[in-house]
Amino acid sequence: LALCFSQDEVDELRAEMEEVRDSYLEEEVYQLQELRRELDRSNKNCRILQYRLRKAEQKSLRVAQTGHVDGELLRNLEQDLKVAKDVSVRLHNELESVEDKRSRAEDENELLRQKIIEVEISKQALHNELERAKEVRGF
């Protein structure tokens, strides 16, 4: 099997290949930039968490050394607990809402499946009727 391409076709194929390569490289560069941004965000979050951990460790050491709880620490812990409870309640409510939507979507999907089956049956019946009509007319 011999393949013959004109110079124009070869040039066109080469241009398409370069375009695909350029597109691929652009996508790679974009993904790399996204990964770098994500890494920067993660590093920043890590530094913040390390700072908070050091502060908590220092407060814990003070409590252990002095034997009394810092009022500010107690207020912060109470605030953190309140925020955690609020977030927990909100997430629970969102979960219930999503679960309800999922259940409704499943019910709707089942109805649509039934309709598809009914349409397929009707389609087959009409096809059979058409075939019988063709046979009667002699087509």
PDB file of C-alpha atoms in Angstrom:
ATOM      1  CA  LEU A   1       0.000   0.000   0.000  1.00  0.00           C
ATOM      2  CA  ALA A   2       1.757   3.112  -1.196  1.00  0.00           C
ATOM      3  CA  LEU A   3       0.672   6.457   0.192  1.00  0.00           C
ATOM      4  CA  CYS A   4       1.224   9.528  -1.908  1.00  0.00           C
ATOM      5  CA  PHE A   5       0.778  12.956  -0.426  1.00  0.00           C
ATOM      6  CA  SER A   6       1.266  16.246  -2.174  1.00  0.00           C
ATOM      7  CA  GLN A   7       3.572  18.800  -0.624  1.00  0.00           C
ATOM      8  CA  ASP A   8       0.524  20.901   0.306  1.00  0.00           C
ATOM      9  CA  GLU A   9      -1.012  17.934   2.170  1.00  0.00           C
ATOM     10  CA  VAL A  10       2.277  17.269   3.963  1.00  0.00           C
ATOM     11  CA  ASP A  11       2.547  20.941   4.917  1.00  0.00           C
ATOM     12  CA  GLU A  12      -1.068  20.943   6.105  1.00  0.00           C
ATOM     13  CA  LEU A  13      -0.504  17.815   8.217  1.00  0.00           C
ATOM     14  CA  ARG A  14       2.683  19.297   9.650  1.00  0.00           C
ATOM     15  CA  ALA A  15       0.820  22.522  10.523  1.00  0.00           C
ATOM     16  CA  GLU A  16      -1.949  20.515  12.214  1.00  0.00           C
ATOM     17  CA  MET A  17       0.626  18.518  14.187  1.00  0.00           C
ATOM     18  CA  GLU A  18       2.344  21.723  15.318  1.00  0.00           C
ATOM     19  CA  GLU A  19      -1.014  23.198  16.294  1.00  0.00           C
ATOM     20  CA  VAL A  20      -1.859  20.109  18.353  1.00  0.00           C
ATOM     21  CA  ARG A  21       1.590  20.203  19.981  1.00  0.00           C
ATOM     22  CA  ASP A  22       1.245  23.920  20.767  1.00  0.00           C
ATOM     23  CA  SER A  23      -2.195  23.347  22.231  1.00  0.00           C
ATOM     24  CA  TYR A  24      -0.844  20.493  24.349  1.00  0.00           C
ATOM     25  CA  LEU A  25       2.084  22.612  25.554  1.00  0.00           C
ATOM     26  CA  GLU A  26      -0.225  25.527  26.398  1.00  0.00           C
ATOM     27  CA  GLU A  27      -2.406  23.182  28.439  1.00  0.00           C
ATOM     28  CA  GLU A  28       0.670  21.792  30.205  1.00  0.00           C
ATOM     29  CA  VAL A  29       1.874  25.322  31.031  1.00  0.00           C
ATOM     30  CA  TYR A  30      -1.581  26.248  32.332  1.00  0.00           C
ATOM     31  CA  GLN A  31      -1.748  23.120  34.509  1.00  0.00           C
ATOM     32  CA  LEU A  32       1.755  23.789  35.833  1.00  0.00           C
ATOM     33  CA  GLN A  33       0.787  27.362  36.725  1.00  0.00           C
ATOM     34  CA  GLU A  34      -2.337  26.078  38.500  1.00  0.00           C
ATOM     35  CA  LEU A  35      -0.265  23.542  40.431  1.00  0.00           C
ATOM     36  CA  ARG A  36       2.201  26.267  41.443  1.00  0.00           C
ATOM     37  CA  ARG A  37      -0.638  28.506  42.650  1.00  0.00           C
ATOM     38  CA  GLU A  38      -2.109  25.586  44.583  1.00  0.00           C
ATOM     39  CA  LEU A  39       1.315  24.830  46.085  1.00  0.00           C
ATOM     40  CA  ASP A  40       1.720  28.482  47.100  1.00  0.00           C
ATOM     41  CA  ARG A  41      -1.721  28.445  48.767  1.00  0.00           C
ATOM     42  CA  SER A  42      -0.884  25.195  50.542  1.00  0.00           C
ATOM     43  CA  ASN A  43       2.463  26.569  51.726  1.00  0.00           C
ATOM     44  CA  LYS A  44       0.760  29.697  53.039  1.00  0.00           C
ATOM     45  CA  ASN A  45      -1.864  27.625  54.859  1.00  0.00           C
ATOM     46  CA  CYS A  46       0.893  25.425  56.255  1.00  0.00           C
ATOM     47  CA  ARG A  47       2.778  28.454  57.620  1.00  0.00           C
ATOM     48  CA  ILE A  48      -0.415  29.780  59.211  1.00  0.00           C
ATOM     49  CA  LEU A  49      -1.141  26.416  60.819  1.00  0.00           C
ATOM     50  CA  GLN A  50       2.464  26.128  62.043  1.00  0.00           C
ATOM     51  CA  TYR A  51       2.173  29.578  63.617  1.00  0.00           C
ATOM     52  CA  ARG A  52      -1.106  28.645  65.318  1.00  0.00           C
ATOM     53  CA  LEU A  53       0.392  25.388  66.531  1.00  0.00           C
ATOM     54  CA  ARG A  54       3.400  27.202  68.053  1.00  0.00           C
ATOM     55  CA  LYS A  55       1.067  29.667  69.789  1.00  0.00           C
ATOM     56  CA  ALA A  56      -1.078  26.814  71.135  1.00  0.00           C
ATOM     57  CA  GLU A  57       2.022  24.955  72.329  1.00  0.00           C
ATOM     58  CA  GLN A  58       3.271  28.091  74.089  1.00  0.00           C
ATOM     59  CA  LYS A  59      -0.092  28.554  75.816  1.00  0.00           C
ATOM     60  CA  SER A  60      -0.148  24.889  76.759  1.00  0.00           C
ATOM     61  CA  LEU A  61       3.335  25.223  78.274  1.00  0.00           C
ATOM     62  CA  ARG A  62       2.244  28.296  80.261  1.00  0.00           C
ATOM     63  CA  VAL A  63      -0.777  26.403  81.593  1.00  0.00           C
ATOM     64  CA  ALA A  64       1.399  23.430  82.508  1.00  0.00           C
ATOM     65  CA  GLN A  65       3.983  25.661  84.242  1.00  0.00           C
ATOM     66  CA  THR A  66       1.618  27.989  86.085  1.00  0.00           C
ATOM     67  CA  GLY A  67      -1.199  25.559  86.770  1.00  0.00           C
ATOM     68  CA  HIS A  68      -3.924  28.010  85.821  1.00  0.00           C
ATOM     69  CA  VAL A  69      -5.810  28.422  82.591  1.00  0.00           C
ATOM     70  CA  ASP A  70      -5.382  31.653  80.675  1.00  0.00           C
ATOM     71  CA  GLY A  71      -8.700  33.468  80.325  1.00  0.00           C
ATOM     72  CA  GLU A  72      -7.937  34.354  76.716  1.00  0.00           C
ATOM     73  CA  LEU A  73      -7.120  30.726  75.940  1.00  0.00           C
ATOM     74  CA  LEU A  74     -10.385  29.614  77.511  1.00  0.00           C
ATOM     75  CA  ARG A  75     -12.358  32.202  75.521  1.00  0.00           C
ATOM     76  CA  ASN A  76     -10.598  31.137  72.316  1.00  0.00           C
ATOM     77  CA  LEU A  77     -11.361  27.493  73.003  1.00  0.00           C
ATOM     78  CA  GLU A  78     -15.008  28.314  73.755  1.00  0.00           C
ATOM     79  CA  GLN A  79     -15.217  30.341  70.541  1.00  0.00           C
ATOM     80  CA  ASP A  80     -13.602  27.517  68.555  1.00  0.00           C
ATOM     81  CA  LEU A  81     -16.086  25.064  70.062  1.00  0.00           C
ATOM     82  CA  LYS A  82     -19.025  27.342  69.185  1.00  0.00           C
ATOM     83  CA  VAL A  83     -17.767  27.733  65.600  1.00  0.00           C
ATOM     84  CA  ALA A  84     -17.246  23.973  65.306  1.00  0.00           C
ATOM     85  CA  LYS A  85     -20.796  23.320  66.541  1.00  0.00           C
ATOM     86  CA  ASP A  86     -22.234  25.904  64.132  1.00  0.00           C
ATOM     87  CA  VAL A  87     -20.297  24.411  61.226  1.00  0.00           C
ATOM     88  CA  SER A  88     -21.398  20.922  62.235  1.00  0.00           C
ATOM     89  CA  VAL A  89     -25.074  21.939  62.309  1.00  0.00           C
ATOM     90  CA  ARG A  90     -24.772  23.767  58.976  1.00  0.00           C
ATOM     91  CA  LEU A  91     -23.018  20.815  57.339  1.00  0.00           C
ATOM     92  CA  HIS A  92     -25.629  18.427  58.730  1.00  0.00           C
ATOM     93  CA  ASN A  93     -28.422  20.581  57.280  1.00  0.00           C
ATOM     94  CA  GLU A  94     -26.633  20.818  53.930  1.00  0.00           C
ATOM     95  CA  LEU A  95     -26.131  17.051  53.951  1.00  0.00           C
ATOM     96  CA  GLU A  96     -29.847  16.488  54.550  1.00  0.00           C
ATOM     97  CA  SER A  97     -30.681  18.904  51.733  1.00  0.00           C
ATOM     98  CA  VAL A  98     -28.282  17.200  49.322  1.00  0.00           C
ATOM     99  CA  GLU A  99     -29.624  13.788  50.348  1.00  0.00           C
ATOM    100  CA  ASP A 100     -33.187  14.963  49.625  1.00  0.00           C
ATOM    101  CA  LYS A 101     -32.122  16.304  46.216  1.00  0.00           C
ATOM    102  CA  ARG A 102     -30.305  13.052  45.442  1.00  0.00           C
ATOM    103  CA  SER A 103     -33.381  11.038  46.389  1.00  0.00           C
ATOM    104  CA  ARG A 104     -35.617  13.208  44.198  1.00  0.00           C
ATOM    105  CA  ALA A 105     -33.136  12.907  41.327  1.00  0.00           C
ATOM    106  CA  GLU A 106     -33.128   9.112  41.674  1.00  0.00           C
ATOM    107  CA  ASP A 107     -36.941   9.067  41.619  1.00  0.00           C
ATOM    108  CA  GLU A 108     -36.957  11.329  38.559  1.00  0.00           C
ATOM    109  CA  ASN A 109     -34.357   9.117  36.857  1.00  0.00           C
ATOM    110  CA  GLU A 110     -36.507   6.056  37.493  1.00  0.00           C
ATOM    111  CA  LEU A 111     -39.541   7.804  35.968  1.00  0.00           C
ATOM    112  CA  LEU A 112     -37.467   8.813  32.951  1.00  0.00           C
ATOM    113  CA  ARG A 113     -36.211   5.225  32.562  1.00  0.00           C
ATOM    114  CA  GLN A 114     -39.815   4.021  32.561  1.00  0.00           C
ATOM    115  CA  LYS A 115     -40.746   6.645  29.958  1.00  0.00           C
ATOM    116  CA  ILE A 116     -37.804   5.579  27.796  1.00  0.00           C
ATOM    117  CA  ILE A 117     -38.967   1.968  27.985  1.00  0.00           C
ATOM    118  CA  GLU A 118     -42.512   3.022  27.062  1.00  0.00           C
ATOM    119  CA  VAL A 119     -41.238   5.111  24.142  1.00  0.00           C
ATOM    120  CA  GLU A 120     -39.066   2.216  22.923  1.00  0.00           C
ATOM    121  CA  ILE A 121     -42.070  -0.129  23.075  1.00  0.00           C
ATOM    122  CA  SER A 122     -44.224   2.401  21.189  1.00  0.00           C
ATOM    123  CA  LYS A 123     -41.455   2.904  18.653  1.00  0.00           C
ATOM    124  CA  GLN A 124     -41.167  -0.847  18.080  1.00  0.00           C
ATOM    125  CA  ALA A 125     -44.961  -1.165  17.761  1.00  0.00           C
ATOM    126  CA  LEU A 126     -45.054   1.658  15.189  1.00  0.00           C
ATOM    127  CA  HIS A 127     -42.151   0.073  13.311  1.00  0.00           C
ATOM    128  CA  ASN A 128     -43.984  -3.267  13.232  1.00  0.00           C
ATOM    129  CA  GLU A 129     -47.158  -1.551  12.057  1.00  0.00           C
ATOM    130  CA  LEU A 130     -45.209   0.230   9.308  1.00  0.00           C
ATOM    131  CA  GLU A 131     -43.676  -3.071   8.174  1.00  0.00           C
ATOM    132  CA  ARG A 132     -47.127  -4.712   8.058  1.00  0.00           C
ATOM    133  CA  ALA A 133     -48.494  -1.765   6.069  1.00  0.00           C
ATOM    134  CA  LYS A 134     -45.612  -2.086   3.591  1.00  0.00           C
ATOM    135  CA  GLU A 135     -46.290  -5.812   3.214  1.00  0.00           C
ATOM    136  CA  VAL A 136     -49.997  -5.214   2.596  1.00  0.00           C
ATOM    137  CA  ARG A 137     -49.275  -2.638  -0.102  1.00  0.00           C
ATOM    138  CA  GLY A 138     -46.634  -4.844  -1.636  1.00  0.00           C
ATOM    139  CA  PHE A 139     -43.590  -2.600  -1.070  1.00  0.00           C
TER     140      PHE A 139
END
